[in-house]
């Protein structure tokens, strides 16, 4: 009986020693960011193209392109942060270069802005 109790005590110590606390990521990029534009396809028809980035707290995310009501492109991405600069690496899109940008706050919106100055998306 003493051997069983000793074994259980050792197991309990090992299991509690291996538990670690998961860090909470409260980065301001976490959430949904989008860009929408309307293209004229003919004299009577217009199409809305929406791009959407969903950033999560484990440095991953999902990118969608939606034309009208149909998802035309969907892929996962990894994101990283160095200082105040963010980088997206798209997975599954080999010919797509990494995007590098910063979060910029204006009077009306919070924007993702590429390093060269072009706006990428606004926070929803």
Coordinates of C-alpha atoms in Angstrom, one line a residue:
X1 CA 0.0 0.0 0.0
X2 CA 2.9 2.4 0.8
X3 CA 4.4 1.7 -2.7
X4 CA 1.1 2.6 -4.3
X5 CA 0.7 5.9 -2.3
X6 CA 4.3 6.8 -3.1
X7 CA 3.8 6.2 -6.8
X8 CA 0.6 8.3 -6.8
X9 CA 2.4 11.1 -4.9
X10 CA 5.3 11.0 -7.5
X11 CA 2.8 11.1 -10.4
X12 CA 1.0 14.0 -8.8
X13 CA 4.2 16.0 -8.4
X14 CA 5.2 15.3 -12.0
X15 CA 1.9 16.3 -13.5
X16 CA 1.6 19.5 -11.5
X17 CA 5.2 20.5 -12.3
X18 CA 4.6 20.1 -16.0
X19 CA 1.6 22.4 -16.1
X20 CA 2.4 25.9 -17.4
X21 CA 0.3 29.0 -17.7
X22 CA -0.6 30.1 -21.2
X23 CA 0.3 33.8 -21.8
X24 CA -2.6 36.0 -22.8
X25 CA -1.9 37.9 -26.0
X26 CA -3.6 41.3 -25.9
X27 CA -2.0 42.7 -29.1
X28 CA -4.1 45.5 -30.7
X29 CA -4.0 43.7 -34.1
X30 CA -6.2 40.8 -32.8
X31 CA -9.6 41.0 -34.4
X32 CA -11.2 41.5 -37.8
X33 CA -9.8 44.0 -40.4
X34 CA -11.4 44.6 -43.8
X35 CA -11.1 46.4 -47.1
X36 CA -14.0 46.8 -49.5
X37 CA -14.3 48.3 -52.9
X38 CA -16.9 48.4 -55.7
X39 CA -15.9 47.6 -59.2
X40 CA -18.1 48.5 -62.2
X41 CA -18.4 45.3 -64.4
X42 CA -20.7 46.8 -67.0
X43 CA -22.9 49.8 -67.5
X44 CA -25.6 48.3 -65.3
X45 CA -23.7 46.0 -62.9
X46 CA -21.4 46.6 -60.0
X47 CA -19.5 44.0 -57.9
X48 CA -18.3 44.5 -54.4
X49 CA -15.0 43.0 -53.5
X50 CA -14.2 42.6 -49.8
X51 CA -10.9 41.5 -48.4
X52 CA -10.9 40.3 -44.8
X53 CA -8.1 39.5 -42.3
X54 CA -8.9 37.7 -39.1
X55 CA -6.0 37.9 -36.6
X56 CA -6.0 35.6 -33.5
X57 CA -3.9 35.5 -30.4
X58 CA -1.6 32.7 -31.3
X59 CA 0.1 34.6 -34.2
X60 CA -2.1 32.9 -36.9
X61 CA -5.1 34.1 -38.9
X62 CA -7.3 33.6 -41.9
X63 CA -7.6 35.7 -45.1
X64 CA -10.8 35.9 -47.3
X65 CA -11.5 37.6 -50.6
X66 CA -15.3 37.8 -51.1
X67 CA -16.7 38.8 -54.5
X68 CA -20.4 39.6 -54.2
X69 CA -21.6 37.0 -51.8
X70 CA -19.1 34.3 -52.8
X71 CA -15.8 33.5 -51.2
X72 CA -13.3 33.5 -54.0
X73 CA -10.1 33.0 -52.0
X74 CA -9.4 31.7 -48.6
X75 CA -6.1 31.0 -46.9
X76 CA -4.4 30.9 -43.6
X77 CA -1.5 33.1 -42.6
X78 CA 1.0 33.6 -39.8
X79 CA 1.7 37.0 -38.4
X80 CA 4.6 38.4 -36.3
X81 CA 5.4 41.6 -34.7
X82 CA 8.8 43.3 -34.3
X83 CA 8.6 46.7 -32.5
X84 CA 5.6 48.4 -34.0
X85 CA 5.9 46.6 -37.4
X86 CA 3.7 43.6 -38.3
X87 CA 4.4 41.0 -41.0
X88 CA 2.0 38.6 -42.6
X89 CA 3.2 35.4 -44.2
X90 CA 0.5 33.8 -46.3
X91 CA 0.4 30.0 -46.3
X92 CA -0.8 28.3 -49.5
X93 CA -0.1 31.3 -51.7
X94 CA 3.5 30.8 -52.8
X95 CA 3.6 33.7 -55.2
X96 CA 2.2 36.2 -52.6
X97 CA 4.9 38.2 -50.9
X98 CA 4.9 39.0 -47.2
X99 CA 3.1 42.1 -46.2
X100 CA 4.7 44.5 -43.8
X101 CA 2.6 47.2 -42.1
X102 CA 1.9 49.3 -39.0
X103 CA -1.3 50.2 -37.1
X104 CA -2.2 53.9 -37.6
X105 CA -4.9 55.7 -35.7
X106 CA -6.8 58.5 -37.6
X107 CA -9.6 60.7 -36.4
X108 CA -12.2 58.3 -37.9
X109 CA -10.6 54.9 -38.0
X110 CA -7.8 52.6 -36.9
X111 CA -6.0 51.5 -40.1
X112 CA -3.4 49.0 -41.2
X113 CA -1.0 50.9 -43.3
X114 CA 1.8 49.4 -45.4
X115 CA 5.3 50.7 -44.8
X116 CA 5.2 52.4 -48.2
X117 CA 2.1 54.3 -47.0
X118 CA -0.8 52.5 -48.8
X119 CA -3.8 51.7 -46.7
X120 CA -4.5 47.9 -46.3
X121 CA -7.6 47.7 -44.1
X122 CA -9.7 49.2 -41.3
X123 CA -10.7 47.7 -38.0
X124 CA -14.2 46.4 -37.8

